[in-house]
XYZ file of C-alpha atoms in Angstrom:
118
model
C 30.009 16.277 -2.504
C 28.249 14.033 -5.046
C 25.004 13.302 -3.159
C 22.755 13.984 -0.219
C 20.435 11.593 1.438
C 17.617 12.685 3.490
C 16.006 10.385 5.925
C 12.828 11.724 7.770
C 10.515 11.060 10.463
C 6.871 11.068 9.205
C 5.594 14.674 9.229
C 9.091 16.311 9.621
C 8.811 17.901 6.025
C 11.442 15.835 4.476
C 10.041 16.040 0.961
C 9.628 19.812 1.159
C 13.156 20.353 2.519
C 14.538 17.999 -0.241
C 12.737 20.075 -2.860
C 14.040 23.247 -1.630
C 17.683 22.077 -1.379
C 17.447 20.601 -4.850
C 16.187 23.742 -6.189
C 18.825 25.882 -4.336
C 21.754 23.621 -5.555
C 20.323 22.899 -9.157
C 20.499 19.180 -8.266
C 18.389 16.215 -9.367
C 15.830 15.157 -6.654
C 14.927 11.423 -6.482
C 12.167 10.286 -4.265
C 9.463 8.209 -5.572
C 11.283 8.265 -8.994
C 13.940 6.114 -7.323
C 11.280 3.221 -6.978
C 10.631 3.511 -10.781
C 14.447 3.120 -11.503
C 14.651 0.239 -9.165
C 11.826 -1.530 -10.991
C 13.496 -1.049 -14.296
C 16.681 -2.465 -13.107
C 14.808 -5.503 -11.685
C 12.874 -5.802 -14.846
C 9.591 -5.584 -12.851
C 6.451 -3.462 -13.100
C 6.424 -0.593 -10.633
C 3.455 -1.847 -8.861
C 5.341 -5.043 -7.858
C 7.778 -2.972 -5.872
C 5.280 -0.310 -4.546
C 3.779 -3.169 -2.406
C 7.027 -2.993 -0.415
C 7.669 0.739 -0.562
C 8.782 1.946 2.899
C 6.788 -0.924 4.562
C 7.642 -3.749 7.011
C 8.036 -6.963 5.319
C 5.588 -9.633 6.607
C 6.341 -13.151 7.652
C 4.739 -14.773 4.612
C 6.949 -12.822 2.154
C 10.058 -13.644 4.184
C 9.476 -17.333 3.894
C 8.997 -17.358 -0.003
C 11.700 -19.166 -1.901
C 12.441 -16.052 -4.103
C 11.232 -13.139 -1.932
C 10.269 -10.065 -3.921
C 11.423 -7.760 -1.139
C 15.012 -8.966 -1.819
C 14.652 -7.644 -5.521
C 13.037 -4.512 -3.973
C 16.163 -3.876 -1.756
C 18.638 -4.823 -4.462
C 16.921 -2.582 -7.074
C 16.842 0.394 -4.659
C 20.492 -0.119 -3.663
C 21.676 -0.242 -7.411
C 19.413 2.649 -8.464
C 20.822 4.747 -5.654
C 24.471 3.924 -6.442
C 23.739 4.664 -10.158
C 22.447 8.023 -9.111
C 25.345 8.901 -6.952
C 27.732 7.947 -9.896
C 25.918 10.608 -11.946
C 26.373 13.039 -8.990
C 24.511 16.133 -7.898
C 21.467 14.189 -6.568
C 19.435 14.256 -3.451
C 17.795 11.013 -2.464
C 14.803 10.957 -0.106
C 14.100 7.938 2.142
C 13.673 4.388 0.977
C 16.861 3.213 2.929
C 19.200 5.243 0.845
C 21.118 6.226 4.090
C 21.755 2.597 4.639
C 22.533 1.637 1.153
C 25.117 4.565 0.606
C 26.470 4.823 4.133
C 30.051 3.838 2.941
C 29.979 5.920 -0.209
C 32.492 8.768 -0.155
C 31.295 12.369 -0.953
C 27.760 11.577 0.359
C 26.207 13.671 3.094
C 23.486 12.141 5.205
C 20.816 14.366 6.628
C 18.228 13.062 9.194
C 15.063 15.272 9.775
C 12.997 14.918 12.984
C 10.269 17.127 14.251
C 8.424 17.592 17.629
C 5.105 15.913 18.102
C 3.561 19.352 18.092
C 5.061 20.090 14.582
C 3.926 16.689 13.184
């Protein structure tokens, strides 16, 4: 196995689980750092992509001629694939499950929690 993606429901403890798993395996953990790598690949400041980080895209942005959210998605997909190429990485959220769904040797974990736990 080269990578693990963790998608999570808000309040399910995804970041904590990812941190413990990365520590136990001795693997790299990419959560918010993945956004920084995506910004570098797209040659944009981090703040330009943070506006779209794990948020719904509004109608105005969808109607733009060169929508920034497309660069956000492209940058994240490329950064995630580069991370898997390096191997031994855990990727948290940001659509990495969808970006890497067809990549061999990648395990996908979804965390959910009861309403009482959240």
